[in-house]
């Protein structure tokens, strides 16, 4: 049976690109029989059966190298986290949350500070420095003065990359500026609310050259911690890891444990205090999530 990659999922259809054409497929109920959790995702390699030249059924979903729940996409190896400096305003809490998801999914994150034309240089420098110190690539971008575009393009070369971030931060605009053939629809930000209008409604992979793709995705504003342990969360803060070996207790969660080297590093300003605050906040949220979802 033929194979291909799902490039779009919309209204119960999966659009499978076999390298020559895109076949519109439905999924057979077989996923329920085999493994209830496997729902085909954009980015999945699938085996399909044809019923006509351009229609078929997805029969089997291949092993995934990576998987993100929000936005729902499989097999991407890089994520451009788009965070605007204005409209909507920059949220370090949401960025830190998204970094937890990319770290635990094993996806390389590039931080794009979009709408940089609307920000002061001092503001940009501060955010850049904070996240570069931890080891992330941070690129201020603007579709107005075109800064950062070449750098993003280079970062994406030979990758399958997903663009993720809140509604209205400029994900689709950035992709259009990088790759004019994408011709994605963009929308105005509501002036009253300072929020986007959810212009992009579905995840779509856009082919670039030589097997690389970018995925545009709908904006989101909240993220849950699904399938995460407390230790996963602690390890997702990558700057903690070099200190964690020195903690008195193995499996230390760096919360209230005595002899904790991470807490000491925060006190000595070796670890950013705001990042640590977010960690504590997320640990609380995770506990709350687990309490609500206990099986009994
Ligand atoms: N000043 C400025 N405005 C920008 C920039 N990039 C995007 N915008 C504006 O931001 C608004 C939202 O852009 P979109 O690209 O639709 O945002 P999105 O992230 O795709 O939003 P959703 O599809 O709703 O998730 C539009 O009015 C754009 O013109 C930029 O670099 N500078
Ligand atoms: Mg969009
Ligand atoms: Zn510790």
CSV table of C-alpha atoms and ligand atoms in Angstrom, one decimal:
chain,number,residue,atom,x,y,z
A,1,UNK,CA,0.0,0.0,0.0
A,2,UNK,CA,1.2,3.6,-0.7
A,3,UNK,CA,2.7,5.8,1.9
A,4,UNK,CA,2.8,9.5,2.5
A,5,UNK,CA,2.9,12.3,5.1
A,6,UNK,CA,-0.2,14.1,6.5
A,7,UNK,CA,0.2,17.7,5.6
A,8,UNK,CA,-3.2,19.0,6.8
A,9,UNK,CA,-6.1,17.7,8.9
A,10,UNK,CA,-9.4,19.4,8.5
A,11,UNK,CA,-13.1,18.5,9.2
A,12,UNK,CA,-12.3,14.8,9.5
A,13,UNK,CA,-10.1,14.6,6.4
A,14,UNK,CA,-6.4,13.9,6.4
A,15,UNK,CA,-4.5,15.3,3.4
A,16,UNK,CA,-1.7,12.9,2.6
A,17,UNK,CA,1.2,14.0,0.4
A,18,UNK,CA,2.9,11.1,-1.3
A,19,UNK,CA,5.5,13.3,-3.0
A,20,UNK,CA,3.6,13.6,-6.2
A,21,UNK,CA,0.1,14.6,-5.2
A,22,UNK,CA,-2.1,15.1,-2.2
A,23,UNK,CA,-4.7,12.4,-1.4
A,24,UNK,CA,-7.8,13.3,0.6
A,25,UNK,CA,-8.2,10.5,3.2
A,26,UNK,CA,-10.5,9.6,6.0
A,27,UNK,CA,-9.3,7.5,8.9
A,28,UNK,CA,-10.9,4.0,9.3
A,29,UNK,CA,-12.1,3.0,12.7
A,30,UNK,CA,-9.1,0.7,13.0
A,31,UNK,CA,-7.2,3.1,15.2
A,32,UNK,CA,-9.7,2.4,18.0
A,33,UNK,CA,-9.1,-1.3,17.7
A,34,UNK,CA,-5.3,-1.2,17.7
A,35,UNK,CA,-4.5,1.6,20.1
A,36,UNK,CA,-7.1,4.0,21.3
A,37,UNK,CA,-4.6,6.8,21.8
A,38,UNK,CA,-3.3,7.0,18.2
A,39,UNK,CA,-5.1,9.7,16.4
A,40,UNK,CA,-3.4,10.7,13.2
A,41,UNK,CA,-1.6,14.0,13.4
A,42,UNK,CA,-0.3,16.4,10.9
A,43,UNK,CA,3.3,15.4,10.3
A,44,UNK,CA,2.6,11.7,10.6
A,45,UNK,CA,3.9,9.2,8.1
A,46,UNK,CA,1.0,7.0,7.2
A,47,UNK,CA,0.1,4.0,5.0
A,48,UNK,CA,-3.1,4.6,3.1
A,49,UNK,CA,-5.4,2.7,0.8
A,50,UNK,CA,-6.8,4.4,-2.3
A,51,UNK,CA,-10.5,4.3,-3.3
A,52,UNK,CA,-10.1,6.6,-6.3
A,53,UNK,CA,-7.3,8.6,-7.8
A,54,UNK,CA,-7.4,11.4,-5.2
A,55,UNK,CA,-9.2,9.7,-2.3
A,56,UNK,CA,-8.4,7.1,0.3
A,57,UNK,CA,-8.3,5.8,3.8
A,58,UNK,CA,-5.5,6.2,6.3
A,59,UNK,CA,-4.7,2.6,7.4
A,60,UNK,CA,-1.7,2.8,9.6
A,61,UNK,CA,0.3,5.5,11.5
A,62,UNK,CA,4.1,5.2,11.6
A,63,UNK,CA,6.2,5.6,14.7
A,64,UNK,CA,6.7,9.2,15.7
A,65,UNK,CA,10.1,10.8,16.5
A,66,UNK,CA,8.4,13.7,18.3
A,67,UNK,CA,4.9,14.6,19.3
A,68,UNK,CA,3.4,17.9,20.5
A,69,UNK,CA,-0.1,18.0,21.9
A,70,UNK,CA,-0.6,21.7,21.5
A,71,UNK,CA,-0.2,22.6,18.7
A,72,UNK,CA,-1.0,19.0,17.6
A,73,UNK,CA,1.8,18.0,15.3
A,74,UNK,CA,4.1,15.0,15.0
A,75,UNK,CA,7.7,14.4,13.8
A,76,UNK,CA,8.8,18.0,13.9
A,77,UNK,CA,12.4,18.6,15.0
A,78,UNK,CA,12.4,22.3,15.6
A,79,UNK,CA,9.9,24.8,17.0
A,80,UNK,CA,9.9,28.5,16.4
A,81,UNK,CA,8.2,29.9,19.5
A,82,UNK,CA,6.8,33.2,18.3
A,83,UNK,CA,6.3,35.8,21.1
A,84,UNK,CA,5.5,39.3,20.2
A,85,UNK,CA,6.8,42.3,22.0
A,86,UNK,CA,3.5,44.2,21.7
A,87,UNK,CA,-0.1,43.3,20.8
A,88,UNK,CA,-0.2,40.9,22.4
A,89,UNK,CA,2.4,41.9,25.0
A,90,UNK,CA,5.3,39.6,25.8
A,91,UNK,CA,4.6,36.9,28.4
A,92,UNK,CA,7.6,35.2,29.9
A,93,UNK,CA,5.3,32.9,31.9
A,94,UNK,CA,3.8,31.5,28.7
A,95,UNK,CA,7.2,31.3,27.0
A,96,UNK,CA,8.6,29.3,30.0
A,97,UNK,CA,5.6,27.0,29.8
A,98,UNK,CA,6.1,26.4,26.1
A,99,UNK,CA,9.8,25.7,26.7
A,100,UNK,CA,8.8,23.0,29.1
A,101,UNK,CA,6.8,21.3,26.3
A,102,UNK,CA,9.6,21.5,23.7
A,103,UNK,CA,12.2,20.3,26.2
A,104,UNK,CA,10.1,17.3,27.3
A,105,UNK,CA,9.2,16.5,23.6
A,106,UNK,CA,12.9,16.7,22.6
A,107,UNK,CA,12.3,19.4,20.1
A,108,UNK,CA,14.9,22.2,19.5
A,109,UNK,CA,13.4,25.6,20.3
A,110,UNK,CA,14.2,28.9,18.6
A,111,UNK,CA,12.6,31.9,20.2
A,112,UNK,CA,11.4,34.6,17.8
A,113,UNK,CA,10.7,38.0,19.4
A,114,UNK,CA,8.3,39.2,16.8
A,115,UNK,CA,7.1,42.8,16.2
A,116,UNK,CA,10.5,43.9,17.3
A,117,UNK,CA,9.9,47.2,15.4
A,118,UNK,CA,7.4,48.0,18.2
A,119,UNK,CA,9.9,47.6,21.1
A,120,UNK,CA,12.8,49.4,22.6
A,121,UNK,CA,16.2,48.1,22.1
A,122,UNK,CA,16.8,47.9,25.9
A,123,UNK,CA,13.7,45.7,26.3
A,124,UNK,CA,14.8,43.4,23.5
A,125,UNK,CA,18.3,43.1,24.9
A,126,UNK,CA,17.1,42.1,28.3
A,127,UNK,CA,15.0,39.2,27.0
A,128,UNK,CA,17.6,38.1,24.6
A,129,UNK,CA,20.3,38.0,27.2
A,130,UNK,CA,18.1,36.2,29.7
A,131,UNK,CA,17.3,33.3,27.4
A,132,UNK,CA,20.6,33.2,25.6
A,133,UNK,CA,22.4,32.7,28.9
A,134,UNK,CA,20.3,29.5,29.4
A,135,UNK,CA,21.4,28.4,25.9
A,136,UNK,CA,18.4,29.2,23.7
A,137,UNK,CA,18.7,30.8,20.3
A,138,UNK,CA,16.8,34.1,20.5
A,139,UNK,CA,16.1,36.1,17.3
A,140,UNK,CA,14.2,39.5,17.3
A,141,UNK,CA,12.1,39.6,14.1
A,142,UNK,CA,10.0,42.1,12.2
A,143,UNK,CA,8.1,41.9,9.0
A,144,UNK,CA,8.3,45.7,8.9
A,145,UNK,CA,12.0,46.3,8.9
A,146,UNK,CA,12.8,42.6,8.0
A,147,UNK,CA,15.2,42.1,10.9
A,148,UNK,CA,16.0,38.5,11.9
A,149,UNK,CA,14.4,36.9,8.8
A,150,UNK,CA,17.7,35.6,7.3
A,151,UNK,CA,18.7,34.2,10.7
A,152,UNK,CA,15.3,32.3,11.1
A,153,UNK,CA,15.7,31.0,7.5
A,154,UNK,CA,19.1,29.6,8.4
A,155,UNK,CA,17.8,28.1,11.6
A,156,UNK,CA,15.1,26.3,9.6
A,157,UNK,CA,17.3,24.8,6.9
A,158,UNK,CA,16.8,21.0,6.6
A,159,UNK,CA,14.3,21.0,9.5
A,160,UNK,CA,10.7,20.3,9.9
A,161,UNK,CA,9.7,23.2,12.1
A,162,UNK,CA,6.5,24.2,13.8
A,163,UNK,CA,5.6,27.9,14.4
A,164,UNK,CA,3.8,28.2,17.7
A,165,UNK,CA,2.5,31.0,19.9
A,166,UNK,CA,-0.5,33.0,21.0
A,167,UNK,CA,-3.1,34.3,18.5
A,168,UNK,CA,-2.0,37.5,16.9
A,169,UNK,CA,1.7,37.3,17.6
A,170,UNK,CA,2.4,37.1,13.9
A,171,UNK,CA,3.2,33.5,13.1
A,172,UNK,CA,1.5,33.5,9.7
A,173,UNK,CA,2.9,36.9,8.8
A,174,UNK,CA,6.4,35.7,9.7
A,175,UNK,CA,6.1,32.6,7.6
A,176,UNK,CA,4.8,34.7,4.7
A,177,UNK,CA,7.8,37.1,5.0
A,178,UNK,CA,10.2,34.1,5.1
A,179,UNK,CA,8.6,32.1,2.3
A,180,UNK,CA,6.4,34.3,0.1
A,181,UNK,CA,4.9,31.2,-1.7
A,182,UNK,CA,3.2,30.3,1.5
A,183,UNK,CA,0.5,33.0,1.0
A,184,UNK,CA,-1.1,32.4,4.4
A,185,UNK,CA,-4.0,34.5,5.6
A,186,UNK,CA,-3.2,36.9,8.5
A,187,UNK,CA,-5.5,38.9,10.7
A,188,UNK,CA,-5.7,42.1,12.7
A,189,UNK,CA,-5.3,42.1,16.4
A,190,UNK,CA,-8.4,43.4,18.3
A,191,UNK,CA,-7.5,46.9,19.6
A,192,UNK,CA,-9.9,46.6,22.5
A,193,UNK,CA,-8.6,43.3,23.8
A,194,UNK,CA,-5.1,43.4,22.5
A,195,UNK,CA,-5.6,39.8,21.4
A,196,UNK,CA,-5.5,38.0,18.1
A,197,UNK,CA,-8.7,36.8,16.3
A,198,UNK,CA,-7.7,33.2,15.7
A,199,UNK,CA,-7.2,33.7,12.0
A,200,UNK,CA,-5.4,30.4,11.5
A,201,UNK,CA,-7.8,27.5,12.2
A,202,UNK,CA,-5.8,24.4,11.4
A,203,UNK,CA,-2.3,23.0,11.4
A,204,UNK,CA,-0.7,22.9,7.9
A,205,UNK,CA,2.7,21.8,6.7
A,206,UNK,CA,4.1,24.0,4.0
A,207,UNK,CA,6.8,22.4,1.9
A,208,UNK,CA,10.0,24.3,1.4
A,209,UNK,CA,13.0,22.9,-0.5
A,210,UNK,CA,14.6,19.5,-0.1
A,211,UNK,CA,12.3,17.8,2.3
A,212,UNK,CA,12.1,20.6,4.8
A,213,UNK,CA,8.7,21.9,5.9
A,214,UNK,CA,7.3,24.6,8.2
A,215,UNK,CA,4.0,24.2,10.0
A,216,UNK,CA,1.7,27.1,10.6
A,217,UNK,CA,-0.6,26.6,13.6
A,218,UNK,CA,-3.6,28.2,15.3
A,219,UNK,CA,-2.8,30.5,18.3
A,220,UNK,CA,-3.4,29.2,21.8
A,221,UNK,CA,-3.2,30.9,25.2
A,222,UNK,CA,-3.1,28.2,27.7
A,223,UNK,CA,-1.3,24.9,27.9
A,224,UNK,CA,-1.9,21.9,30.1
A,225,UNK,CA,0.7,19.6,31.5
A,226,UNK,CA,-0.4,16.2,30.2
A,227,UNK,CA,1.6,13.1,30.8
A,228,UNK,CA,4.4,14.9,32.7
A,229,UNK,CA,6.0,13.8,35.9
A,230,UNK,CA,7.2,16.3,38.5
A,231,UNK,CA,10.8,15.3,37.7
A,232,UNK,CA,10.2,15.8,33.9
A,233,UNK,CA,9.1,19.3,34.8
A,234,UNK,CA,12.2,20.0,36.9
A,235,UNK,CA,14.5,18.7,34.2
A,236,UNK,CA,12.7,20.8,31.6
A,237,UNK,CA,14.3,23.8,33.2
A,238,UNK,CA,17.6,23.1,31.5
A,239,UNK,CA,19.7,25.6,33.6
A,240,UNK,CA,18.7,23.6,36.8
A,241,UNK,CA,20.4,20.5,35.5
A,242,UNK,CA,24.0,21.5,36.1
A,243,UNK,CA,23.3,22.2,39.7
A,244,UNK,CA,20.9,19.3,40.4
A,245,UNK,CA,23.8,16.8,40.8
A,246,UNK,CA,24.8,18.7,43.9
A,247,UNK,CA,21.5,18.5,45.6
A,248,UNK,CA,21.5,16.4,48.8
A,249,UNK,CA,18.7,14.2,47.8
A,250,UNK,CA,18.4,12.2,44.6
A,251,UNK,CA,15.3,13.1,42.7
A,252,UNK,CA,15.2,16.5,44.4
A,253,UNK,CA,12.4,18.7,43.0
A,254,UNK,CA,14.1,21.9,44.2
A,255,UNK,CA,11.0,23.1,46.1
A,256,UNK,CA,11.4,22.9,49.8
A,257,UNK,CA,14.1,20.2,50.1
A,258,UNK,CA,17.1,20.9,52.4
A,259,UNK,CA,20.5,21.0,50.9
A,260,UNK,CA,19.2,21.9,47.5
A,261,UNK,CA,21.8,23.3,45.1
A,262,UNK,CA,19.2,24.7,42.7
A,263,UNK,CA,17.6,26.8,45.5
A,264,UNK,CA,21.1,28.0,46.5
A,265,UNK,CA,21.9,28.9,42.9
A,266,UNK,CA,18.7,31.0,42.8
A,267,UNK,CA,19.7,32.8,46.0
A,268,UNK,CA,23.1,33.5,44.6
A,269,UNK,CA,21.6,34.8,41.4
A,270,UNK,CA,23.1,32.2,39.3
A,271,UNK,CA,19.7,31.1,38.2
A,272,UNK,CA,17.1,33.7,37.1
A,273,UNK,CA,14.6,34.2,39.9
A,274,UNK,CA,11.7,34.7,37.6
A,275,UNK,CA,12.3,31.4,35.8
A,276,UNK,CA,12.4,29.7,39.2
A,277,UNK,CA,9.2,31.4,40.2
A,278,UNK,CA,7.6,30.0,37.1
A,279,UNK,CA,8.9,26.6,37.9
A,280,UNK,CA,7.3,26.7,41.3
A,281,UNK,CA,4.0,27.9,39.8
A,282,UNK,CA,4.0,25.1,37.2
A,283,UNK,CA,4.8,22.5,39.8
A,284,UNK,CA,1.7,23.7,41.7
A,285,UNK,CA,-0.4,23.5,38.5
A,286,UNK,CA,0.9,20.1,37.8
A,287,UNK,CA,0.0,18.9,41.3
A,288,UNK,CA,-3.5,20.4,40.8
A,289,UNK,CA,-3.8,18.7,37.4
A,290,UNK,CA,-2.9,15.4,38.9
A,291,UNK,CA,-5.3,15.8,41.7
A,292,UNK,CA,-8.2,16.5,39.3
A,293,UNK,CA,-7.3,13.6,37.0
A,294,UNK,CA,-6.8,10.8,39.6
A,295,UNK,CA,-8.4,7.6,38.3
A,296,UNK,CA,-10.3,7.1,41.6
B,1,LIG,N1,4.3,46.0,13.6
B,1,LIG,C1,4.3,44.7,13.3
B,1,LIG,N2,3.1,44.0,13.1
B,1,LIG,C2,3.2,42.7,12.8
B,1,LIG,C3,4.4,42.0,12.6
B,1,LIG,N3,4.1,40.7,12.3
B,1,LIG,C4,2.7,40.6,12.3
B,1,LIG,N4,2.2,41.8,12.5
B,1,LIG,C5,0.7,42.1,12.6
B,1,LIG,O1,0.1,41.3,13.6
B,1,LIG,C6,-1.2,40.9,13.2
B,1,LIG,C7,-1.4,39.4,13.4
B,1,LIG,O2,-0.6,38.7,12.5
B,1,LIG,P1,-0.9,37.1,12.1
B,1,LIG,O3,0.3,36.7,11.3
B,1,LIG,O4,-2.3,36.9,11.6
B,1,LIG,O5,-0.8,36.4,13.6
B,1,LIG,P2,-0.9,34.9,13.9
B,1,LIG,O6,0.1,34.6,15.0
B,1,LIG,O7,-0.8,34.0,12.7
B,1,LIG,O8,-2.4,34.8,14.5
B,1,LIG,P3,-3.4,33.5,14.6
B,1,LIG,O9,-3.5,32.9,13.2
B,1,LIG,O10,-4.7,34.1,15.0
B,1,LIG,O11,-2.9,32.5,15.6
B,1,LIG,C8,-1.4,41.4,11.8
B,1,LIG,O12,-2.1,42.6,11.8
B,1,LIG,C9,0.0,41.7,11.3
B,1,LIG,O13,0.1,42.7,10.3
B,1,LIG,C10,5.6,42.7,12.8
B,1,LIG,O14,6.7,42.2,12.6
B,1,LIG,N5,5.5,44.0,13.1
B,2,LIG,MG1,-2.1,32.7,11.8
B,3,LIG,ZN1,17.4,20.5,44.5
